[in-house]
mmCIF file of C-alpha atoms and ligand atoms in Angstrom:
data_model
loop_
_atom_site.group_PDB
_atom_site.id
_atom_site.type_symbol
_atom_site.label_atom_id
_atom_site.label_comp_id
_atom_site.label_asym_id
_atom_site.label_seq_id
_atom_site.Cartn_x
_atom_site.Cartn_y
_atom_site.Cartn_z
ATOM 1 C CA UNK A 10 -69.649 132.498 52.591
ATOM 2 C CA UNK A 11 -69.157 131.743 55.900
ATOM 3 C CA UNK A 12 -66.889 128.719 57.237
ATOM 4 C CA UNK A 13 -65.537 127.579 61.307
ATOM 5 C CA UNK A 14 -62.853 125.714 61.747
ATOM 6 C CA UNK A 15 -61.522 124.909 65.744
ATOM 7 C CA UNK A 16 -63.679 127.850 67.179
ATOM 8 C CA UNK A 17 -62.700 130.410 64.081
ATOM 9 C CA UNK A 18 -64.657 131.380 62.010
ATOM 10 C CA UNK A 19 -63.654 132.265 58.319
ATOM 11 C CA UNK A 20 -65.578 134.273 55.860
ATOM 12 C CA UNK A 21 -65.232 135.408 52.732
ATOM 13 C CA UNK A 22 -67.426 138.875 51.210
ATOM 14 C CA UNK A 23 -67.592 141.519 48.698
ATOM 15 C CA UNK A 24 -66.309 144.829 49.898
ATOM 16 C CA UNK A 25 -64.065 147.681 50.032
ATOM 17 C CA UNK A 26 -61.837 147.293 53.132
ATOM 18 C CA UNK A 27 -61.851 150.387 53.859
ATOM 19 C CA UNK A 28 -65.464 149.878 55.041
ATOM 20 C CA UNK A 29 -65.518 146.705 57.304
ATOM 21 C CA UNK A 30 -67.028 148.517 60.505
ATOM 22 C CA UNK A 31 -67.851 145.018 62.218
ATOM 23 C CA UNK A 32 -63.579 143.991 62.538
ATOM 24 C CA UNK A 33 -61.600 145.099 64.836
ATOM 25 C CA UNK A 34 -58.715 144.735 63.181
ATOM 26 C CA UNK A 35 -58.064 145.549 59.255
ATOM 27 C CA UNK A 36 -55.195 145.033 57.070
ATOM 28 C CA UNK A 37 -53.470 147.268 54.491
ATOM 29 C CA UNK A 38 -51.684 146.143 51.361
ATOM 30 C CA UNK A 39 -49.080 148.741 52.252
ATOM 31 C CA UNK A 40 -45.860 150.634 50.795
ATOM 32 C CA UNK A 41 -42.199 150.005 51.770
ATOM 33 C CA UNK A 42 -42.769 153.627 53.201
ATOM 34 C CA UNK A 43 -46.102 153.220 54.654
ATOM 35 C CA UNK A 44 -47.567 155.762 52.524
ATOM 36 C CA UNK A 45 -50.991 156.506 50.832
ATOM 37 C CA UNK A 46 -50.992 154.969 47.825
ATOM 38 C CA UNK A 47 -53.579 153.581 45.099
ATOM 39 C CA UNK A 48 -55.631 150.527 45.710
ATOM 40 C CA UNK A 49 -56.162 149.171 49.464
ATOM 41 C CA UNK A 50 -53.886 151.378 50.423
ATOM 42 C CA UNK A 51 -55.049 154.908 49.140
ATOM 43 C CA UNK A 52 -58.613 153.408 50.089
ATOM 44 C CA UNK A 53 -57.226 152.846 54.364
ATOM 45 C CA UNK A 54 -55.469 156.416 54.131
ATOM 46 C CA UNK A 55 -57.961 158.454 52.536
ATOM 47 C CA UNK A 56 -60.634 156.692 55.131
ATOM 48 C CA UNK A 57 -58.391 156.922 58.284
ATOM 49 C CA UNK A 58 -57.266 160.707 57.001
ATOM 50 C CA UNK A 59 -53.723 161.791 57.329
ATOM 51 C CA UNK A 60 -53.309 160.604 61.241
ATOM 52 C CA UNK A 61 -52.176 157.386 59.548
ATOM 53 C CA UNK A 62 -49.650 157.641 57.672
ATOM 54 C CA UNK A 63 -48.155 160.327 60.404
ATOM 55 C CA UNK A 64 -48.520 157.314 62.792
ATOM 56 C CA UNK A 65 -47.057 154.611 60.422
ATOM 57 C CA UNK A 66 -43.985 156.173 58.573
ATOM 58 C CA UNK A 67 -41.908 156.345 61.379
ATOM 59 C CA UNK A 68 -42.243 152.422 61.646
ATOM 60 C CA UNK A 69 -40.923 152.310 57.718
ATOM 61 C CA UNK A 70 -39.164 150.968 55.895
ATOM 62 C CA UNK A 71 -40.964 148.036 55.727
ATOM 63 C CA UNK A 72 -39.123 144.869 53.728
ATOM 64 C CA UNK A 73 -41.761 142.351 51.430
ATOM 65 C CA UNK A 74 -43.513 139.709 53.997
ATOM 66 C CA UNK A 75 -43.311 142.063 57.231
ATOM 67 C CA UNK A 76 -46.028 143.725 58.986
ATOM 68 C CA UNK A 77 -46.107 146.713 61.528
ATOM 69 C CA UNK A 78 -49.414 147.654 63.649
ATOM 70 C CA UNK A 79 -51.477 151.167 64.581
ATOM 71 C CA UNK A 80 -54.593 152.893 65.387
ATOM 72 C CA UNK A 81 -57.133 153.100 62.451
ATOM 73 C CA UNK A 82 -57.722 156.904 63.285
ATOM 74 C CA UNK A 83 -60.597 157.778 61.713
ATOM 75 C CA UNK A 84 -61.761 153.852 60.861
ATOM 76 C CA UNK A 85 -64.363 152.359 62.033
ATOM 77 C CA UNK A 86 -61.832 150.178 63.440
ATOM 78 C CA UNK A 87 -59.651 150.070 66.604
ATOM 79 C CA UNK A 88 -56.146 148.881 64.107
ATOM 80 C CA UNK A 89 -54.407 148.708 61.175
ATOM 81 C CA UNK A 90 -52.152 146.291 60.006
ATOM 82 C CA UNK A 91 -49.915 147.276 57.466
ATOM 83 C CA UNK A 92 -48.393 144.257 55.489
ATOM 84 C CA UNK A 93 -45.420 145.200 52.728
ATOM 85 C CA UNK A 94 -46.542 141.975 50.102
ATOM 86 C CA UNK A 95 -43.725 141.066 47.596
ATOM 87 C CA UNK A 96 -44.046 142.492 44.048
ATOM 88 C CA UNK A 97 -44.373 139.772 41.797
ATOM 89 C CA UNK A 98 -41.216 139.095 39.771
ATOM 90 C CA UNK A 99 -39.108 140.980 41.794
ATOM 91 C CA UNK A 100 -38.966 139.840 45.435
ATOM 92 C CA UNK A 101 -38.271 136.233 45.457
ATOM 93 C CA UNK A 102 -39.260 133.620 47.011
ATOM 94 C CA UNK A 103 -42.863 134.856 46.599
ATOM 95 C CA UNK A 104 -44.641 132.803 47.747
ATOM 96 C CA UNK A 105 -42.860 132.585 51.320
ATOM 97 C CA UNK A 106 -42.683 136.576 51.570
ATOM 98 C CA UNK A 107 -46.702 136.310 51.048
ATOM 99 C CA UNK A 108 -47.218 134.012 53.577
ATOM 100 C CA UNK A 109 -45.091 135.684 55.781
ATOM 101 C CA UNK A 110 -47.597 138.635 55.494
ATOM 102 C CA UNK A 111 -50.519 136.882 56.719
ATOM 103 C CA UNK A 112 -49.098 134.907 59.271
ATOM 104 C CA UNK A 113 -47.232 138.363 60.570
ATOM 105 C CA UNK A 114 -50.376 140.146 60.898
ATOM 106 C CA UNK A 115 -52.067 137.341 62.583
ATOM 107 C CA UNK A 116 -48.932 137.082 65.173
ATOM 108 C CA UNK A 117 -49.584 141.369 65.789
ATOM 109 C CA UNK A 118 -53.572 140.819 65.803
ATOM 110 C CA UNK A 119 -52.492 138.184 68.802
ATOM 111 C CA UNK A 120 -50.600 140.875 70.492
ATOM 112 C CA UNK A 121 -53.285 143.335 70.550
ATOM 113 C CA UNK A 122 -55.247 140.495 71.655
ATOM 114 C CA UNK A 123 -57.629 141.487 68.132
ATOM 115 C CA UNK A 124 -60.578 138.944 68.030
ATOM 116 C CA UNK A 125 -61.989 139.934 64.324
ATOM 117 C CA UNK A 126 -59.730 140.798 61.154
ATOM 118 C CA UNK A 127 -59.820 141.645 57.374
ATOM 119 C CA UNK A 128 -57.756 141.057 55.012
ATOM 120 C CA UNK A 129 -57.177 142.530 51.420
ATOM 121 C CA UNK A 130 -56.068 140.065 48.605
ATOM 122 C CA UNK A 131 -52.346 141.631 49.227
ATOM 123 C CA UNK A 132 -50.135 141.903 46.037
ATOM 124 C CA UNK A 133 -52.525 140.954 43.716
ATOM 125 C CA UNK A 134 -53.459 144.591 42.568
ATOM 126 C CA UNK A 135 -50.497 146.844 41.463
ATOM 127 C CA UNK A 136 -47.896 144.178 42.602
ATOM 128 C CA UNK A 137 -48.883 141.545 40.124
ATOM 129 C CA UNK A 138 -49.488 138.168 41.840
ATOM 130 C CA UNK A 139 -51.518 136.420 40.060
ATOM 131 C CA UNK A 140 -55.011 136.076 41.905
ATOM 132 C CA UNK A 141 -55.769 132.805 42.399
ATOM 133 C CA UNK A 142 -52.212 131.702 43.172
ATOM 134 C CA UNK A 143 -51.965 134.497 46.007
ATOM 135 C CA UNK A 144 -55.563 133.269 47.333
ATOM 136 C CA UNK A 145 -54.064 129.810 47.648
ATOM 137 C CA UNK A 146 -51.272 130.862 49.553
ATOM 138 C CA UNK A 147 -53.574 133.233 51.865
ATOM 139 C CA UNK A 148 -56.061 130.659 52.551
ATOM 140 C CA UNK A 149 -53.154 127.935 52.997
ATOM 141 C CA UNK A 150 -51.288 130.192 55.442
ATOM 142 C CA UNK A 151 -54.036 131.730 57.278
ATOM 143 C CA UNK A 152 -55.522 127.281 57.965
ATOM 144 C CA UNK A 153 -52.228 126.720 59.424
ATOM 145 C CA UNK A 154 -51.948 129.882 61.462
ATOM 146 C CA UNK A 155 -55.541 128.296 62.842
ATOM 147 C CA UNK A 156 -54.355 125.998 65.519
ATOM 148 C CA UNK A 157 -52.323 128.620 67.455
ATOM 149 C CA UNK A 158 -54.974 131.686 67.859
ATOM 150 C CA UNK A 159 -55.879 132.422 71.192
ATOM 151 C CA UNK A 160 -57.903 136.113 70.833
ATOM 152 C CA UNK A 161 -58.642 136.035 67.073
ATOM 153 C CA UNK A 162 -62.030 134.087 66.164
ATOM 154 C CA UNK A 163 -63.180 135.871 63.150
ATOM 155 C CA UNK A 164 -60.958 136.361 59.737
ATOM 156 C CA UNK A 165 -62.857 138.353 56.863
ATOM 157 C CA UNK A 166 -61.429 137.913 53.617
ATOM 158 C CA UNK A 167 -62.111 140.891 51.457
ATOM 159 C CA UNK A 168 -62.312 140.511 47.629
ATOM 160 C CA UNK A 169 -62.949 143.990 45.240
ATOM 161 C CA UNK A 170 -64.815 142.833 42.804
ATOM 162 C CA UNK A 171 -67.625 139.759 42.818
ATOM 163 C CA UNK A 172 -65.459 137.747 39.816
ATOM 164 C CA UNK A 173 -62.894 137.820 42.925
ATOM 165 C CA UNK A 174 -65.160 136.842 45.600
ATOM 166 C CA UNK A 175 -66.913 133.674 43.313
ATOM 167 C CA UNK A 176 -63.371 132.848 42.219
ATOM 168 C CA UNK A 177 -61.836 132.604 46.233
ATOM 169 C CA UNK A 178 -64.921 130.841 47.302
ATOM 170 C CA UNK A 179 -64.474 127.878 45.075
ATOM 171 C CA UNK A 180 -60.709 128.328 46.063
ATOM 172 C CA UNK A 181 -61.330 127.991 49.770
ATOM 173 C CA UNK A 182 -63.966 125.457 49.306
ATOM 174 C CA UNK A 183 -61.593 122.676 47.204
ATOM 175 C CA UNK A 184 -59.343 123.225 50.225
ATOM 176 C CA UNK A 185 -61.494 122.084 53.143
HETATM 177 N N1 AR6 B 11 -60.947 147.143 49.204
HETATM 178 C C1 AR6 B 11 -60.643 145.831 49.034
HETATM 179 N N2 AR6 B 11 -59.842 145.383 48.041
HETATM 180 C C2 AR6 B 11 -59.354 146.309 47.193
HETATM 181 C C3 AR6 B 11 -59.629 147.695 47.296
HETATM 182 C C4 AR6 B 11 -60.481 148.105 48.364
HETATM 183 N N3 AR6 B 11 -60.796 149.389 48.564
HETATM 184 N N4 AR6 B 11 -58.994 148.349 46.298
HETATM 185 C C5 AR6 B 11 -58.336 147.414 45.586
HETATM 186 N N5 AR6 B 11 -58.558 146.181 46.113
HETATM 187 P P1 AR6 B 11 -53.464 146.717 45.774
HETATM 188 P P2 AR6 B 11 -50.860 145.400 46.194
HETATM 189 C C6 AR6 B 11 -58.020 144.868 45.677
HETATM 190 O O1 AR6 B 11 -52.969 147.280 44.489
HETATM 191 O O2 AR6 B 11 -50.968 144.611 44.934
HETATM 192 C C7 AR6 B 11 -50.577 150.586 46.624
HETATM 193 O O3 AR6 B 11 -50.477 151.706 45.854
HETATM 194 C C8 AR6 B 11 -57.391 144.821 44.319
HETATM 195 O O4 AR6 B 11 -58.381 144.513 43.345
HETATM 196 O O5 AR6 B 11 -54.170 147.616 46.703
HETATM 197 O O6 AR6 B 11 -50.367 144.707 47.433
HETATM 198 C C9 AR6 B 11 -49.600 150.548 47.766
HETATM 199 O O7 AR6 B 11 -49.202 151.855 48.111
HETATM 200 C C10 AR6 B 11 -56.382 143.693 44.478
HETATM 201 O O8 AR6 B 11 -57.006 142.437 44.254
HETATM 202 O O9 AR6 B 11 -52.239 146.071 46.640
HETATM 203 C C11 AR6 B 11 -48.459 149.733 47.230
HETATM 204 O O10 AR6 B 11 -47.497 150.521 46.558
HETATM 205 C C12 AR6 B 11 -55.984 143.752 45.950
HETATM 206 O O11 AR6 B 11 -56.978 144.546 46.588
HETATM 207 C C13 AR6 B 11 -49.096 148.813 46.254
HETATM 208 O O12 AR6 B 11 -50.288 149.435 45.834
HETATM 209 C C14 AR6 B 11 -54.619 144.355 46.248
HETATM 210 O O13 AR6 B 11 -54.389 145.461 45.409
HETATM 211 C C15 AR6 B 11 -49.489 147.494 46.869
HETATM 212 O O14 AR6 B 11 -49.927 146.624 45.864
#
């Protein structure tokens, strides 16, 4: 499903975003440590190989809702942006530290002058967040992030699993 909106265009697939060869940019549902990990994140490290997390640990700690930037070694992709999501229950207010995520990796994708990035659904895997609450609040954030991209003209929104994708499209379709 593809979507533009002001000269960006929006799309949502089926994928593993470890594989998204045609962004430049791609986004990892990171640790506080910047570590592998399971999920997005053990998919990005074991993909980029162990480059990564050598780049990105020095950068750590990360706190919930920020985001720190490097190379995607051995991606298919010139960056990674790693985003520290809030773990549901715990780091409060959630829905703000979510947010913060995506409109924190836009602001870095900006800087680096990125014109395509993918996102994971961040903290809806091992952190909790319920699914379609988190999708709300990435699809909410990322329309009001629109207005103020200069570089970035293509966002890819990543879902695992095909009950994901069908379930985000109707999502993002109620909200246009
Ligand atoms: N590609 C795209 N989406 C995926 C993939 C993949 N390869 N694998 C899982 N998902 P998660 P979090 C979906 O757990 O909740 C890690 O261990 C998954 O179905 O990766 O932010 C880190 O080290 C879910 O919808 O991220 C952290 O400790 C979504 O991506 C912690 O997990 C996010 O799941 C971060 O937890």
């Amino acid at each position: 499903m593809k979507t533009e909106i002001s000269g960006v265009t929006i799309e949502l697939r089926q994928g593993d975003i470890a594989q998204q060869a045609d962004c430049e940019a791609v986004v990892n549902a990171a640790n506080a440590k910047l570590e592998t990990g399971g999920g997005v994140a053990g998919a990005i490290h074991r993909a980029a190989g162990p480059g990564l997390a050598d780049e990105a640990r020095p950068l750590g700690p990360l706190k919930p809702g920020e985001a720190v930037i490097t190379g995607a070694h051995l991606l298919p992709n010139n960056y990674v942006i790693h985003c520290l999501g809030p773990v549901y229950g715990k780091d409060k207010p959630a829905g703000p530290l979510l947010a913060s995520c995506y409109s924190r990796a836009l602001d870095l994708a900006e800087q680096e002058k990125v014109t395509s990035i993918a996102f994971p659904a961040i903290s809806t895997g091992i952190f909790g967040y319920p699914v379609e609450e988190a999708g709300m609040i990435a699809f909410t954030t990322i329309l009001e992030e629109i207005p103020r991209l200069k570089y970035v003209t293509r966002i890819v929104y990543v879902l695992y699993s095909t009950e994901d994708l069908e379930m985000h499209k109707h999502m993002f379709a109620q909200l246009l």
